Amino acid sequence: MSHPVAAASGKLPFVVWVLAAGTFLMGTTEFVIAGILPDIAPDLGATVSHAGLLITAFAIGMIVGGPTMALATLRLPQRLTLVLALAVFAAGHVVAALSSSFTVVLAARFVTALATGAFWAVGFVIATTAAGPANATRAVSVMMGGLTLANVVGVPAGSLAGHVTGWRGLFWTLAALAALAAAVIGRFIPRIEQRAQGSVRSEIRALRQGRLWLALAAAVLIMGGVLATYTYITPLLTDRAGIPAGAVPLVLVAFGAGALGGTAIGGRFGDRRPMATTLPAAAATALVLLALIPLSTTPAAAVVLVFLIALTGFTINPVVTALAVRFAGDAPTLTSALTTSAYNTGIAAGSALAGQALASSLGVTGPALVGAIFAGLTLLPLITLATVAKRGTTRIVVQDAADAQIPTPRETAVATQARS
């Protein structure tokens, strides 16, 4: 497999930015539904709570379908896989826009999620390969930055467009943008004759790596912690902090800005010091979430803490994603898909437990407590990873010292000649 490798200067290849644009589009689709559910529900003859299944269906499609599609498309050229994923993505939105059946729209959302999972799985592999080992985490952070930017810009803009043109108009727009993205990616993604190195057996064999599952566990826990709180942040801001409902979107923009900053920090330092970056970030996330419980009675403090939750929590994401792909070695596609599934599993589990905490005697502070526990538990796989890495380094050093021998003059002369 040959991709252009990033220059020694550290500049990321243009293909990484093209893939980030694709993640922006697909991230907008995943999260924009929440803002237009009141518009979709009556048009499809469903209640708002029932229409929420459109979000659930997408999450399930990402969790289950990402790895499945990664294996199903393993023998296809990577560029073809990305173009086909965007084509299916566009077709799913066209079918939904034309239908008046809730069941059909629900199925279209699920199929769209399958395409999204395939795109992200292959996209992460292309981005890290094109950037080279020294810039792999930066490349992942740029791609994940596209997803984060979708929450900051794409979702509010999409929600506004959905209210103005109707949800069907929004779906038509997303379909057109996906078709445009397919054309651009078909133009700029390097041509690869075949995926000869990849096989289902090698991809599954890569899952035997214990370090890989530690990285995936960290992804599940940190995303579960942050999104457990974020999902139910509105009642905490309005009922406890006293922030007007009309100002909540501005607080969410602060969350998005923190997420962008955290993703950039993780990408900047994660390649050189992955454990020194993720361990403090996980601890800080847990502490900030705990601080949100007593300090959220003040609007200013609540806004600052919401920003810090995203800043610290999202610092971890690009690092553990890059680590997972690195641990997979020559079989990274399934691992990349599993990373996406891990994040969505964290979102589903964290949100479900946070919902129960919200309905308990803990009230609006319940989700923050759940989030703090999740973030604190993230330290367990990260500390284990750091310990394994340290033991591996010590073992190599000891082995090298034990095997070292003083070279003979002849060996020294041969080595010198070989170097020259």
Short mmCIF file of C-alpha atoms in Angstrom, two decimals:
data_model
loop_
_atom_site.label_atom_id
_atom_site.label_comp_id
_atom_site.label_asym_id
_atom_site.label_seq_id
_atom_site.Cartn_x
_atom_site.Cartn_y
_atom_site.Cartn_z
CA MET A 1 0.00 0.00 0.00
CA SER A 2 1.53 3.29 -1.01
CA HIS A 3 0.43 6.69 0.06
CA PRO A 4 2.28 9.97 -0.11
CA VAL A 5 4.01 10.39 3.21
CA ALA A 6 4.04 13.72 4.96
CA ALA A 7 7.11 15.77 4.50
CA ALA A 8 9.70 15.94 7.19
CA SER A 9 8.52 19.45 7.94
CA GLY A 10 5.42 17.97 9.55
CA LYS A 11 2.95 19.44 7.06
CA LEU A 12 -0.06 17.18 6.66
CA PRO A 13 -0.97 15.95 3.15
CA PHE A 14 -3.96 17.56 1.46
CA VAL A 15 -5.80 14.23 1.48
CA VAL A 16 -6.12 14.45 5.28
CA TRP A 17 -8.04 17.72 4.98
CA VAL A 18 -10.28 16.25 2.27
CA LEU A 19 -11.14 13.35 4.58
CA ALA A 20 -11.79 15.81 7.43
CA ALA A 21 -14.37 17.52 5.23
CA GLY A 22 -16.05 14.13 4.76
CA THR A 23 -16.19 13.53 8.51
CA PHE A 24 -17.67 17.02 8.94
CA LEU A 25 -20.50 16.14 6.55
CA MET A 26 -21.21 12.78 8.14
CA GLY A 27 -20.91 14.12 11.68
CA THR A 28 -23.48 16.77 10.82
CA THR A 29 -25.88 14.07 9.65
CA GLU A 30 -25.42 12.00 12.81
CA PHE A 31 -26.16 14.79 15.29
CA VAL A 32 -28.43 17.23 13.41
CA ILE A 33 -31.48 14.97 13.86
CA ALA A 34 -31.74 15.95 17.53
CA GLY A 35 -32.45 19.55 16.53
CA ILE A 36 -35.18 18.76 13.99
CA LEU A 37 -37.03 15.90 15.69
CA PRO A 38 -40.09 18.12 16.39
CA ASP A 39 -40.29 18.78 12.63
CA ILE A 40 -39.80 15.17 11.52
CA ALA A 41 -42.13 13.48 14.03
CA PRO A 42 -45.52 14.91 12.97
CA ASP A 43 -44.65 14.64 9.28
CA LEU A 44 -44.07 10.90 9.70
CA GLY A 45 -46.98 10.35 12.07
CA ALA A 46 -44.81 9.69 15.11
CA THR A 47 -44.33 11.21 18.53
CA VAL A 48 -41.12 13.06 19.30
CA SER A 49 -40.02 10.34 21.72
CA HIS A 50 -40.70 7.66 19.09
CA ALA A 51 -38.87 9.69 16.46
CA GLY A 52 -35.85 9.58 18.77
CA LEU A 53 -35.35 6.05 17.41
CA LEU A 54 -33.85 7.74 14.37
CA ILE A 55 -30.90 8.66 16.58
CA THR A 56 -30.77 5.20 18.15
CA ALA A 57 -30.83 3.49 14.76
CA PHE A 58 -27.86 5.53 13.60
CA ALA A 59 -25.87 4.71 16.73
CA ILE A 60 -26.61 0.98 16.36
CA GLY A 61 -25.63 1.15 12.71
CA MET A 62 -22.31 2.71 13.67
CA ILE A 63 -21.61 0.22 16.49
CA VAL A 64 -22.48 -2.94 14.57
CA GLY A 65 -22.12 -1.87 10.98
CA GLY A 66 -18.73 -0.17 11.13
CA PRO A 67 -16.67 -3.34 11.72
CA THR A 68 -18.96 -5.37 9.45
CA MET A 69 -18.58 -2.97 6.54
CA ALA A 70 -14.84 -2.68 7.16
CA LEU A 71 -14.46 -6.42 6.63
CA ALA A 72 -16.96 -6.53 3.74
CA THR A 73 -15.03 -3.89 1.78
CA LEU A 74 -11.56 -5.11 2.75
CA ARG A 75 -10.69 -6.34 -0.75
CA LEU A 76 -11.93 -3.19 -2.46
CA PRO A 77 -9.57 -0.33 -3.34
CA GLN A 78 -9.70 2.25 -0.58
CA ARG A 79 -10.68 5.09 -2.88
CA LEU A 80 -13.58 3.03 -4.28
CA THR A 81 -14.72 2.20 -0.74
CA LEU A 82 -14.86 5.89 0.20
CA VAL A 83 -16.72 6.87 -2.98
CA LEU A 84 -19.22 4.02 -2.57
CA ALA A 85 -19.76 4.95 1.08
CA LEU A 86 -20.58 8.53 0.11
CA ALA A 87 -22.85 7.29 -2.70
CA VAL A 88 -24.82 5.10 -0.28
CA PHE A 89 -24.85 8.01 2.17
CA ALA A 90 -26.40 10.26 -0.49
CA ALA A 91 -28.88 7.59 -1.61
CA GLY A 92 -30.03 7.04 1.97
CA HIS A 93 -30.88 10.71 2.34
CA VAL A 94 -32.71 10.76 -1.00
CA VAL A 95 -34.83 7.76 0.02
CA ALA A 96 -35.63 9.38 3.37
CA ALA A 97 -36.51 12.71 1.76
CA LEU A 98 -38.94 11.02 -0.65
CA SER A 99 -40.64 8.78 1.93
CA SER A 100 -43.61 9.42 4.20
CA SER A 101 -43.09 6.16 6.14
CA PHE A 102 -41.34 6.28 9.48
CA THR A 103 -40.12 2.70 9.01
CA VAL A 104 -38.49 3.54 5.68
CA VAL A 105 -36.79 6.64 7.11
CA LEU A 106 -35.60 4.57 10.07
CA ALA A 107 -34.11 1.96 7.72
CA ALA A 108 -32.50 4.70 5.64
CA ARG A 109 -30.84 6.11 8.75
CA PHE A 110 -29.46 2.67 9.61
CA VAL A 111 -28.05 2.17 6.10
CA THR A 112 -26.58 5.67 6.20
CA ALA A 113 -24.83 4.75 9.44
CA LEU A 114 -23.32 1.67 7.79
CA ALA A 115 -21.87 3.89 5.06
CA THR A 116 -20.57 6.34 7.65
CA GLY A 117 -18.82 3.55 9.57
CA ALA A 118 -17.14 2.29 6.40
CA PHE A 119 -16.00 5.82 5.49
CA TRP A 120 -14.49 6.53 8.89
CA ALA A 121 -12.77 3.15 9.16
CA VAL A 122 -11.01 3.46 5.81
CA GLY A 123 -10.51 7.22 6.16
CA PHE A 124 -8.57 6.90 9.41
CA VAL A 125 -6.27 4.30 7.83
CA ILE A 126 -5.61 6.47 4.77
CA ALA A 127 -5.02 9.58 6.90
CA THR A 128 -2.52 7.94 9.27
CA THR A 129 -0.68 6.21 6.43
CA ALA A 130 -0.47 9.36 4.34
CA ALA A 131 0.74 11.45 7.27
CA GLY A 132 3.42 8.95 8.30
CA PRO A 133 4.20 7.60 11.79
CA ALA A 134 5.51 10.92 13.11
CA ASN A 135 2.26 12.74 12.27
CA ALA A 136 -0.32 9.94 12.63
CA THR A 137 -2.00 11.37 15.72
CA ARG A 138 -2.11 14.85 14.15
CA ALA A 139 -3.84 13.38 11.11
CA VAL A 140 -6.40 11.63 13.33
CA SER A 141 -6.96 14.85 15.27
CA VAL A 142 -7.66 16.75 12.04
CA MET A 143 -10.18 14.13 10.93
CA MET A 144 -11.83 14.12 14.37
CA GLY A 145 -11.70 17.91 14.25
CA GLY A 146 -14.05 17.67 11.27
CA LEU A 147 -16.46 15.72 13.47
CA THR A 148 -16.12 18.23 16.28
CA LEU A 149 -16.61 21.14 13.90
CA ALA A 150 -19.81 19.46 12.77
CA ASN A 151 -21.17 19.93 16.29
CA VAL A 152 -20.04 23.56 16.44
CA VAL A 153 -21.07 24.70 12.95
CA GLY A 154 -22.78 21.91 11.02
CA VAL A 155 -25.46 20.97 13.54
CA PRO A 156 -26.63 24.54 14.33
CA ALA A 157 -26.57 25.46 10.63
CA GLY A 158 -28.33 22.23 9.69
CA SER A 159 -30.98 22.72 12.36
CA LEU A 160 -31.62 26.25 11.11
CA ALA A 161 -31.83 25.04 7.52
CA GLY A 162 -34.20 22.29 8.59
CA HIS A 163 -36.53 24.79 10.25
CA VAL A 164 -36.44 27.09 7.20
CA THR A 165 -36.66 24.59 4.33
CA GLY A 166 -38.19 21.67 6.19
CA TRP A 167 -36.35 18.49 7.17
CA ARG A 168 -36.74 17.09 3.65
CA GLY A 169 -34.95 20.11 2.21
CA LEU A 170 -32.11 19.52 4.65
CA PHE A 171 -31.87 15.87 3.60
CA TRP A 172 -31.73 16.86 -0.07
CA THR A 173 -28.93 19.28 0.74
CA LEU A 174 -26.95 16.61 2.60
CA ALA A 175 -27.41 14.22 -0.32
CA ALA A 176 -26.08 16.82 -2.77
CA LEU A 177 -23.09 17.60 -0.55
CA ALA A 178 -22.31 13.88 -0.26
CA ALA A 179 -22.35 13.53 -4.05
CA LEU A 180 -19.98 16.51 -4.30
CA ALA A 181 -17.71 15.00 -1.65
CA ALA A 182 -17.62 11.72 -3.58
CA ALA A 183 -16.44 13.57 -6.68
CA VAL A 184 -13.75 15.46 -4.74
CA ILE A 185 -12.49 12.33 -2.97
CA GLY A 186 -12.45 10.44 -6.25
CA ARG A 187 -10.18 13.17 -7.55
CA PHE A 188 -7.76 13.62 -4.64
CA ILE A 189 -7.46 10.24 -2.91
CA PRO A 190 -4.41 8.39 -4.31
CA ARG A 191 -5.17 5.43 -6.57
CA ILE A 192 -4.33 2.07 -5.02
CA GLU A 193 -4.51 -0.95 -7.29
CA GLN A 194 -5.67 -3.38 -4.64
CA ARG A 195 -5.76 -4.01 -0.93
CA ALA A 196 -3.38 -6.95 -1.30
CA GLN A 197 -1.97 -6.69 2.19
CA GLY A 198 -5.36 -6.93 3.81
CA SER A 199 -7.27 -10.11 4.59
CA VAL A 200 -10.08 -10.97 6.95
CA ARG A 201 -7.81 -13.40 8.76
CA SER A 202 -5.05 -10.85 9.34
CA GLU A 203 -7.54 -8.20 10.44
CA ILE A 204 -9.10 -10.56 13.00
CA ARG A 205 -5.67 -11.79 14.10
CA ALA A 206 -4.76 -8.20 14.96
CA LEU A 207 -7.53 -8.24 17.58
CA ARG A 208 -5.42 -10.55 19.75
CA GLN A 209 -3.38 -7.54 20.83
CA GLY A 210 -4.17 -6.82 24.47
CA ARG A 211 -2.93 -3.25 24.09
CA LEU A 212 -5.52 -2.70 21.37
CA TRP A 213 -8.40 -3.55 23.71
CA LEU A 214 -6.97 -1.27 26.38
CA ALA A 215 -7.00 1.62 23.89
CA LEU A 216 -10.58 0.76 22.86
CA ALA A 217 -11.65 0.58 26.51
CA ALA A 218 -10.22 4.06 27.08
CA ALA A 219 -12.17 5.30 24.04
CA VAL A 220 -15.43 3.84 25.39
CA LEU A 221 -14.97 5.25 28.88
CA ILE A 222 -13.83 8.78 28.07
CA MET A 223 -16.52 9.30 25.44
CA GLY A 224 -19.12 7.82 27.76
CA GLY A 225 -18.04 10.21 30.52
CA VAL A 226 -18.09 13.37 28.43
CA LEU A 227 -21.26 12.58 26.48
CA ALA A 228 -23.13 11.34 29.56
CA THR A 229 -22.92 14.88 30.86
CA TYR A 230 -23.29 16.65 27.52
CA THR A 231 -26.47 14.78 26.56
CA TYR A 232 -28.32 16.21 29.56
CA ILE A 233 -26.42 19.47 29.97
CA THR A 234 -29.42 21.66 29.05
CA PRO A 235 -31.50 20.92 32.19
CA LEU A 236 -28.45 21.51 34.37
CA LEU A 237 -27.74 24.86 32.70
CA THR A 238 -31.32 26.09 32.84
CA ASP A 239 -32.64 24.60 36.10
CA ARG A 240 -29.49 24.77 38.23
CA ALA A 241 -27.25 27.46 36.74
CA GLY A 242 -30.18 29.71 35.84
CA ILE A 243 -29.04 30.27 32.25
CA PRO A 244 -31.94 31.25 29.92
CA ALA A 245 -32.94 28.55 27.44
CA GLY A 246 -32.20 30.92 24.57
CA ALA A 247 -28.57 31.23 25.70
CA VAL A 248 -27.93 27.49 25.95
CA PRO A 249 -26.77 27.22 22.30
CA LEU A 250 -24.01 29.72 23.11
CA VAL A 251 -22.84 27.46 25.94
CA LEU A 252 -22.86 24.54 23.55
CA VAL A 253 -20.66 26.56 21.21
CA ALA A 254 -18.24 26.91 24.13
CA PHE A 255 -18.33 23.12 24.48
CA GLY A 256 -17.57 22.78 20.79
CA ALA A 257 -14.69 25.24 21.03
CA GLY A 258 -13.26 23.24 23.93
CA ALA A 259 -13.60 20.03 21.92
CA LEU A 260 -11.73 21.59 19.00
CA GLY A 261 -8.99 22.79 21.34
CA GLY A 262 -8.70 19.41 23.05
CA THR A 263 -8.53 17.57 19.73
CA ALA A 264 -5.76 19.91 18.59
CA ILE A 265 -3.82 19.43 21.84
CA GLY A 266 -4.07 15.65 21.57
CA GLY A 267 -2.91 15.77 17.98
CA ARG A 268 -0.03 18.09 18.82
CA PHE A 269 1.48 16.13 21.71
CA GLY A 270 0.05 12.62 21.35
CA ASP A 271 2.57 11.31 18.84
CA ARG A 272 5.59 12.04 21.03
CA ARG A 273 4.11 11.53 24.51
CA PRO A 274 0.83 9.57 24.29
CA MET A 275 0.68 8.51 27.95
CA ALA A 276 1.91 11.85 29.30
CA THR A 277 -0.89 13.46 27.28
CA THR A 278 -3.79 11.12 28.03
CA LEU A 279 -3.27 10.34 31.73
CA PRO A 280 -3.39 13.97 32.96
CA ALA A 281 -6.25 14.70 30.56
CA ALA A 282 -8.36 11.82 31.92
CA ALA A 283 -7.69 12.81 35.53
CA ALA A 284 -8.51 16.45 34.74
CA THR A 285 -11.76 15.44 33.02
CA ALA A 286 -12.90 13.50 36.09
CA LEU A 287 -12.04 16.38 38.41
CA VAL A 288 -13.79 18.97 36.22
CA LEU A 289 -16.92 16.81 36.04
CA LEU A 290 -16.91 16.46 39.81
CA ALA A 291 -16.44 20.21 40.19
CA LEU A 292 -19.46 20.79 37.96
CA ILE A 293 -21.75 19.33 40.65
CA PRO A 294 -21.18 21.96 43.38
CA LEU A 295 -20.12 24.87 41.15
CA SER A 296 -22.84 24.72 38.50
CA THR A 297 -25.10 27.01 40.53
CA THR A 298 -23.18 29.99 39.11
CA PRO A 299 -23.69 30.70 35.38
CA ALA A 300 -20.13 31.87 34.73
CA ALA A 301 -18.62 28.86 36.51
CA ALA A 302 -20.94 26.48 34.67
CA VAL A 303 -19.90 27.87 31.27
CA VAL A 304 -16.19 27.65 32.09
CA LEU A 305 -16.53 24.09 33.36
CA VAL A 306 -18.48 22.99 30.28
CA PHE A 307 -15.65 24.36 28.15
CA LEU A 308 -13.04 22.54 30.26
CA ILE A 309 -14.93 19.23 30.11
CA ALA A 310 -14.64 19.26 26.33
CA LEU A 311 -11.07 20.59 26.34
CA THR A 312 -9.73 17.85 28.60
CA GLY A 313 -11.95 15.00 27.45
CA PHE A 314 -11.40 15.42 23.71
CA THR A 315 -7.64 15.59 24.19
CA ILE A 316 -7.70 11.82 24.67
CA ASN A 317 -9.68 10.85 21.55
CA PRO A 318 -7.11 11.31 18.75
CA VAL A 319 -4.37 9.73 20.86
CA VAL A 320 -6.20 6.48 21.67
CA THR A 321 -7.48 6.26 18.08
CA ALA A 322 -3.95 6.55 16.69
CA LEU A 323 -2.66 4.07 19.28
CA ALA A 324 -5.33 1.53 18.33
CA VAL A 325 -4.45 1.79 14.63
CA ARG A 326 -0.74 1.53 15.48
CA PHE A 327 -1.25 -1.57 17.64
CA ALA A 328 -3.08 -3.26 14.76
CA GLY A 329 0.11 -3.19 12.66
CA ASP A 330 -0.51 -4.27 9.06
CA ALA A 331 -4.23 -4.89 9.64
CA PRO A 332 -5.65 -1.54 10.77
CA THR A 333 -9.00 -1.32 8.95
CA LEU A 334 -11.12 -3.41 11.32
CA THR A 335 -9.41 -1.78 14.29
CA SER A 336 -10.24 1.67 12.97
CA ALA A 337 -13.89 0.63 12.61
CA LEU A 338 -13.89 -0.79 16.13
CA THR A 339 -12.58 2.53 17.43
CA THR A 340 -15.58 4.28 15.92
CA SER A 341 -17.83 1.61 17.43
CA ALA A 342 -16.13 2.14 20.79
CA TYR A 343 -16.96 5.84 20.79
CA ASN A 344 -20.58 5.15 19.88
CA THR A 345 -20.79 2.43 22.54
CA GLY A 346 -19.54 4.94 25.09
CA ILE A 347 -22.12 7.46 23.92
CA ALA A 348 -24.95 4.91 24.17
CA ALA A 349 -23.90 3.51 27.57
CA GLY A 350 -23.05 6.86 29.12
CA SER A 351 -26.26 8.50 27.93
CA ALA A 352 -28.41 5.58 29.14
CA LEU A 353 -26.90 5.61 32.63
CA ALA A 354 -27.01 9.40 32.76
CA GLY A 355 -30.70 9.31 31.90
CA GLN A 356 -31.36 7.01 34.81
CA ALA A 357 -29.30 9.23 37.12
CA LEU A 358 -31.28 12.25 35.94
CA ALA A 359 -34.53 10.53 36.86
CA SER A 360 -33.18 9.55 40.30
CA SER A 361 -32.89 11.63 43.44
CA LEU A 362 -29.62 13.05 42.09
CA GLY A 363 -31.59 15.13 39.60
CA VAL A 364 -29.76 17.36 37.14
CA THR A 365 -26.37 16.68 38.78
CA GLY A 366 -26.72 12.93 38.23
CA PRO A 367 -25.31 12.91 34.69
CA ALA A 368 -22.21 14.82 35.82
CA LEU A 369 -21.59 12.22 38.54
CA VAL A 370 -21.96 9.39 36.02
CA GLY A 371 -19.57 11.23 33.70
CA ALA A 372 -17.00 11.69 36.46
CA ILE A 373 -17.08 7.96 37.25
CA PHE A 374 -16.62 7.06 33.58
CA ALA A 375 -13.75 9.53 33.19
CA GLY A 376 -12.10 8.26 36.37
CA LEU A 377 -12.34 4.67 35.14
CA THR A 378 -10.56 5.75 31.94
CA LEU A 379 -7.39 5.95 34.01
CA LEU A 380 -7.40 2.16 34.49
CA PRO A 381 -6.75 1.12 30.85
CA LEU A 382 -4.44 4.09 30.33
CA ILE A 383 -2.31 3.26 33.38
CA THR A 384 -2.20 -0.38 32.26
CA LEU A 385 -1.06 0.72 28.81
CA ALA A 386 1.65 2.90 30.33
CA THR A 387 2.81 0.01 32.55
CA VAL A 388 2.92 -2.44 29.63
CA ALA A 389 4.89 0.05 27.55
CA LYS A 390 7.37 0.63 30.37
CA ARG A 391 7.88 -3.10 30.95
CA GLY A 392 8.39 -3.65 27.23
CA THR A 393 11.05 -0.94 27.10
CA THR A 394 12.83 -2.33 30.16
CA ARG A 395 12.78 -5.84 28.74
CA ILE A 396 14.34 -4.65 25.47
CA VAL A 397 17.05 -2.69 27.27
CA VAL A 398 17.91 -5.63 29.57
CA GLN A 399 17.96 -8.05 26.68
CA ASP A 400 20.20 -5.80 24.62
CA ALA A 401 22.60 -5.38 27.55
CA ALA A 402 22.74 -9.13 28.17
CA ASP A 403 23.34 -9.94 24.53
CA ALA A 404 25.92 -7.23 24.01
CA GLN A 405 29.45 -8.46 23.36
CA ILE A 406 32.71 -6.68 22.77
CA PRO A 407 33.34 -6.91 19.01
CA THR A 408 36.54 -8.37 17.66
CA PRO A 409 38.79 -6.17 15.51
CA ARG A 410 37.62 -8.07 12.42
CA GLU A 411 33.93 -7.47 13.33
CA THR A 412 34.68 -3.80 13.92
CA ALA A 413 36.36 -3.49 10.53
CA VAL A 414 33.49 -5.26 8.76
CA ALA A 415 30.90 -3.03 10.46
CA THR A 416 32.86 0.11 9.58
CA GLN A 417 33.14 -0.95 5.95
CA ALA A 418 29.43 -1.71 5.80
CA ARG A 419 28.52 1.73 7.16
CA SER A 420 30.77 3.46 4.67
#
